[in-house]
Coordinates of C-alpha atoms in Angstrom, one line a residue:
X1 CA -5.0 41.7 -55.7
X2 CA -6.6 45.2 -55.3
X3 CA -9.1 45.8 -52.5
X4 CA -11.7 46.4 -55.3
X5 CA -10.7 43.0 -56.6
X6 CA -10.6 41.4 -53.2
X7 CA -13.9 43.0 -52.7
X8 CA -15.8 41.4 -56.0
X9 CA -13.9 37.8 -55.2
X10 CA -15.5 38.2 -51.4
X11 CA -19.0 38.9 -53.3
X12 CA -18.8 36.4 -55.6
X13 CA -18.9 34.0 -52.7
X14 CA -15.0 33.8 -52.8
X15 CA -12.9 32.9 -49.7
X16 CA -10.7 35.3 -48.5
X17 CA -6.8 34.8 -48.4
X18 CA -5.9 32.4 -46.1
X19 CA -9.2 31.4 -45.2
X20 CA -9.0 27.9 -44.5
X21 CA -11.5 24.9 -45.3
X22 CA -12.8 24.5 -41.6
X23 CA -13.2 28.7 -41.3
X24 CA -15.1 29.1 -44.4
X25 CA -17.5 25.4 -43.4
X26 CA -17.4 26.8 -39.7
X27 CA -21.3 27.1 -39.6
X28 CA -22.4 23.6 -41.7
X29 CA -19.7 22.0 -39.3
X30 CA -21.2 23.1 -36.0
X31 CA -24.3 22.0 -37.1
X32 CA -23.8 18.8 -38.6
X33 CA -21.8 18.3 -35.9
X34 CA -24.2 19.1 -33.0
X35 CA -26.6 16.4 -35.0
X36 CA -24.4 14.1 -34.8
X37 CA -23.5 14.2 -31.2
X38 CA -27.5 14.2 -30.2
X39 CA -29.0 11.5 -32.6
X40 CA -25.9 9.2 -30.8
X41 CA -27.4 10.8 -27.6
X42 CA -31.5 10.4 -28.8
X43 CA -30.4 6.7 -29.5
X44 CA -28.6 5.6 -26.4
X45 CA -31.7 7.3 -23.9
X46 CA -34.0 5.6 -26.2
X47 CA -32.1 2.2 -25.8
X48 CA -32.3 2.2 -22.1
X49 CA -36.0 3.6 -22.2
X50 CA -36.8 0.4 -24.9
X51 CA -34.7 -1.8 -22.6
X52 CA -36.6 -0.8 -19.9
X53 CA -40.1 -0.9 -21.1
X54 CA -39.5 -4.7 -22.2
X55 CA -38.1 -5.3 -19.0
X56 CA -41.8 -4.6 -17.7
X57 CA -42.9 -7.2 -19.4
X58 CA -40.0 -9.8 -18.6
X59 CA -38.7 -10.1 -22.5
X60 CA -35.0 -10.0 -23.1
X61 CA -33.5 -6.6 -23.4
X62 CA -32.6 -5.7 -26.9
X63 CA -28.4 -4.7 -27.7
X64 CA -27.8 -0.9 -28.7
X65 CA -27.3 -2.9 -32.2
X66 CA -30.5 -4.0 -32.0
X67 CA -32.2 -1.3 -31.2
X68 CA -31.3 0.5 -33.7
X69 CA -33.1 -1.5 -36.3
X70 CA -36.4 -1.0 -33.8
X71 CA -39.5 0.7 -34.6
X72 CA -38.6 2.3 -31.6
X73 CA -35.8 4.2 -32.8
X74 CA -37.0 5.2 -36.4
X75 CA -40.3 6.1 -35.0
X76 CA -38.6 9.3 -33.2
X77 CA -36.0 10.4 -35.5
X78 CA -38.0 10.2 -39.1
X79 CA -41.4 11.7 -36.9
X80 CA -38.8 14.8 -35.9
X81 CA -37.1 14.8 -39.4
X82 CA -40.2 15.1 -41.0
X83 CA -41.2 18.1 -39.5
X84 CA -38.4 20.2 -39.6
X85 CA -38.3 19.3 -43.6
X86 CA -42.0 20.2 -44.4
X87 CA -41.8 23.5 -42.1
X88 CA -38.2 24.4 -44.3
X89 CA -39.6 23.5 -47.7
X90 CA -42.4 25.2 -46.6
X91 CA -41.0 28.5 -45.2
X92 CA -38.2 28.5 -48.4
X93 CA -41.8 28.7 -50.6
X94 CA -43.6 31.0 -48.8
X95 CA -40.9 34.0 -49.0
X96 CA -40.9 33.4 -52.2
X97 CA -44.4 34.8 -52.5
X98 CA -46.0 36.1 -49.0
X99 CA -44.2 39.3 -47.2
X100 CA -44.4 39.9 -43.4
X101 CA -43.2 44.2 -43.2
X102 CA -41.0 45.5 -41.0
X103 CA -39.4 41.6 -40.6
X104 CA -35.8 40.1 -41.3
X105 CA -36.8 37.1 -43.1
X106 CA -38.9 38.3 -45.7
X107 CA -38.3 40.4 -48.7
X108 CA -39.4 43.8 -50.1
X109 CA -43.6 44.1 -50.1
X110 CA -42.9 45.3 -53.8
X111 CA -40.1 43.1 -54.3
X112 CA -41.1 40.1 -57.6
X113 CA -37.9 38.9 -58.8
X114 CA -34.1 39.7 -57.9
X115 CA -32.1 40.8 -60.8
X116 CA -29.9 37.8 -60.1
X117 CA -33.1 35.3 -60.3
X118 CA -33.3 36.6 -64.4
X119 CA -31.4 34.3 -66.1
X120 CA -30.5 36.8 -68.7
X121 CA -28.7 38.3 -66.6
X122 CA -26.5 34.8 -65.9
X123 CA -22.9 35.0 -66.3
X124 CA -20.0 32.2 -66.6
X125 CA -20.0 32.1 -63.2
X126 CA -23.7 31.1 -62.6
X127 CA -24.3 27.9 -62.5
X128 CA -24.7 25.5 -65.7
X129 CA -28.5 24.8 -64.5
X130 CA -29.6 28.7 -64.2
X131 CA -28.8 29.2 -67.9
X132 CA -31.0 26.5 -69.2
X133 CA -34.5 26.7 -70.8
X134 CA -37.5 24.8 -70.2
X135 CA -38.1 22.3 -67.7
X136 CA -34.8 22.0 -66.9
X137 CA -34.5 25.9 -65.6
X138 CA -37.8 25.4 -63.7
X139 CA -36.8 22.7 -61.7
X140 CA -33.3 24.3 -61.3
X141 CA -35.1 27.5 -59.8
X142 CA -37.2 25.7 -57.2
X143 CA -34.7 23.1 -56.5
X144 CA -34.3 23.9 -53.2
X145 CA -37.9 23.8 -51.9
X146 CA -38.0 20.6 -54.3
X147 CA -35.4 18.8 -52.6
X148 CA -36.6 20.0 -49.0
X149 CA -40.2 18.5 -49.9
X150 CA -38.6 15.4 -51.3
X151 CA -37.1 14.9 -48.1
X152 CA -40.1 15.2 -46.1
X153 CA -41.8 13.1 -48.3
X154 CA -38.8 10.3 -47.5
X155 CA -39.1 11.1 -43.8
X156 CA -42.9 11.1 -43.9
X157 CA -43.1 7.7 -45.2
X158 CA -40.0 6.3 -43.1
X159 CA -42.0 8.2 -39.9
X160 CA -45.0 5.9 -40.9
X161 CA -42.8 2.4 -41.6
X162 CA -40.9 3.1 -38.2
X163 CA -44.5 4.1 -36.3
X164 CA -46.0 1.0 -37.6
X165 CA -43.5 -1.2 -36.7
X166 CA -43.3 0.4 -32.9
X167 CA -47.1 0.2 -33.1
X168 CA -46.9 -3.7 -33.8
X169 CA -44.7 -4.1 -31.1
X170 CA -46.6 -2.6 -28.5
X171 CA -49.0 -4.9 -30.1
X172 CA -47.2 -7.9 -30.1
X173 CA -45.9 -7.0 -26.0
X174 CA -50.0 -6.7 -24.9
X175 CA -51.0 -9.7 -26.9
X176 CA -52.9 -8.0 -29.8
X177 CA -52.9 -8.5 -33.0
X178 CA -50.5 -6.4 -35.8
X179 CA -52.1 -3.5 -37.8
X180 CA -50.6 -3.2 -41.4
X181 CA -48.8 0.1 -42.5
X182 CA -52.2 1.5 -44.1
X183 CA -54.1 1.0 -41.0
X184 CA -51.5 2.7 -39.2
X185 CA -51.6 5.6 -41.9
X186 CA -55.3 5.6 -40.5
X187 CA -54.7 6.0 -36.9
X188 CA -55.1 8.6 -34.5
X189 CA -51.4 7.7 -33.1
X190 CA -49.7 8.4 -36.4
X191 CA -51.6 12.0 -36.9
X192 CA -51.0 12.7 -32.7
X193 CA -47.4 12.2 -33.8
X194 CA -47.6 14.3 -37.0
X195 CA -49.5 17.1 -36.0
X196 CA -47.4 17.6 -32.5
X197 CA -44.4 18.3 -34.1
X198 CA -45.7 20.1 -37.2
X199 CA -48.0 22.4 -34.9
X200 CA -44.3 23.3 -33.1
X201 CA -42.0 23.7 -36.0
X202 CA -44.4 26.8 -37.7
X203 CA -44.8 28.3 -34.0
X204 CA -40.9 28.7 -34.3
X205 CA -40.7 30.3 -37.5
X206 CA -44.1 32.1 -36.8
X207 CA -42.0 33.8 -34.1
X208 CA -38.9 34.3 -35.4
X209 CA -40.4 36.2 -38.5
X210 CA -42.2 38.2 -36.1
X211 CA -40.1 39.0 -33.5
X212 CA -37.8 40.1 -36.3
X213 CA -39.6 43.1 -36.3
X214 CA -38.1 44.4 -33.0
X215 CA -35.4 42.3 -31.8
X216 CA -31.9 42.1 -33.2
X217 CA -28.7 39.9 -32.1
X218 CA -25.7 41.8 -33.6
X219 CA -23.4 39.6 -35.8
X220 CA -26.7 37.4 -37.1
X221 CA -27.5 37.1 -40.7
X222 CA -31.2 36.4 -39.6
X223 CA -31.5 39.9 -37.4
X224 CA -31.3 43.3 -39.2
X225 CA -28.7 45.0 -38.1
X226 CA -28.9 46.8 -34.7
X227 CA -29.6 50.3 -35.5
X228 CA -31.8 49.1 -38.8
X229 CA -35.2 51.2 -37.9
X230 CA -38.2 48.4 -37.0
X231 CA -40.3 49.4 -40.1
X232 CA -37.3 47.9 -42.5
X233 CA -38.4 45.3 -44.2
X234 CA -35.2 42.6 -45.0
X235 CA -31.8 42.8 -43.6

């Protein structure tokens, strides 16, 4: 292969030569990984803190098993997942219409479309779904904020399952009566829980578009490069 050849198979999204499967996954793999290792963390600090609250009030302590079918437990993941999804679907929307100059993470001020989003200009190597028509190449070309959205919508509603069924069993270990998942939709607990993560998640990205601008970390996709002039606007 010539180095011109090398060089259109590398921006084609092509793995080098020798690149293994772990080396070109490096990044998904680290982070997946890093989930993993803190929702088993999340759920055994949660099992002692739910084993210790019933404790209080002399019931029988539940087994990690247990626990992980609590209110307890879905109650903090699917609050946290649900932010992170609606702040992603969100930002992945945005950039596709609002600019922020001078920043990394947004594009040109007169910048519509890319060439590559015209799918005239779709080759054999495009995907099947960005040379169809009709409703088909709409959903295709916001299928990524589509699918982020759908996921918050799943974690929203498992949030509100999970916080209901937590709620009733703080209920249930005071002696008062269960609310039902609508009443709980209604309550200033669910929102509280809602709005404290949501209220963080657009901070982040609120400052990392912003301090864009003038700070760089050499080697990072999401910096410009390091001797990029702050009024450049992308990377």
């Amino acid at each position: 292969m010539t180095t011109d050849e090398a060089t259109k198979s590398t921006r084609a999204g092509q793995p080098k030569s020798g690149t293994g499967w772990l080396a070109g996954n490096a990044l998904s793999v680290a982070m997946f990984g890093a989930f993993l290792v803190f929702i088993v963390l999340q759920s055994v600090f949660g099992w002692h803190v739910r084993n210790e609250e019933l404790a209080e009030y002399g019931r029988a302590a539940d087994s990690y098993w247990q626990y992980l079918t609590t209110g307890h437990f879905a109650e903090a993941v699917f609050e946290n997942w649900e932010s992170e999804f609606l702040q992603m679907g969100a930002y992945v929307l945005l950039t596709a219409y609002l600019v922020q100059r001078g920043s990394a993470e947004s594009k040109q001020p007169e910048e519509k479309d890319r060439p590559d989003d015209d799918p005239a200009g779709a080759t054999g190597e495009s995907p099947r779904a960005s040379r169809g028509h009709g409703p088909a190449q709409f959903l295709y070309r916001n299928s990524l904020a589509l699918v982020l959205f759908g996921f918050f919508a799943l974690s929203f509603v498992s949030h509100l399952i999970g916080g209901a069924a937590e709620y009733n069993e703080q209920q249930a270990l005071t002696g008062r009566p269960p609310v039902s998942t609508l009443e709980f939709l209604g309550s200033s607990d669910f929102w509280f829980q809602s709005m404290q993560n949501w209220q963080s998640e657009f901070l982040a990205v609120g400052a990392l578009i912003v301090l864009s601008i003038f700070l760089r970390q050499h080697g990072s996709p999401e910096s410009k490069p390091v001797t990029a002039p702050h009024r450049q606007t992308g990377e």
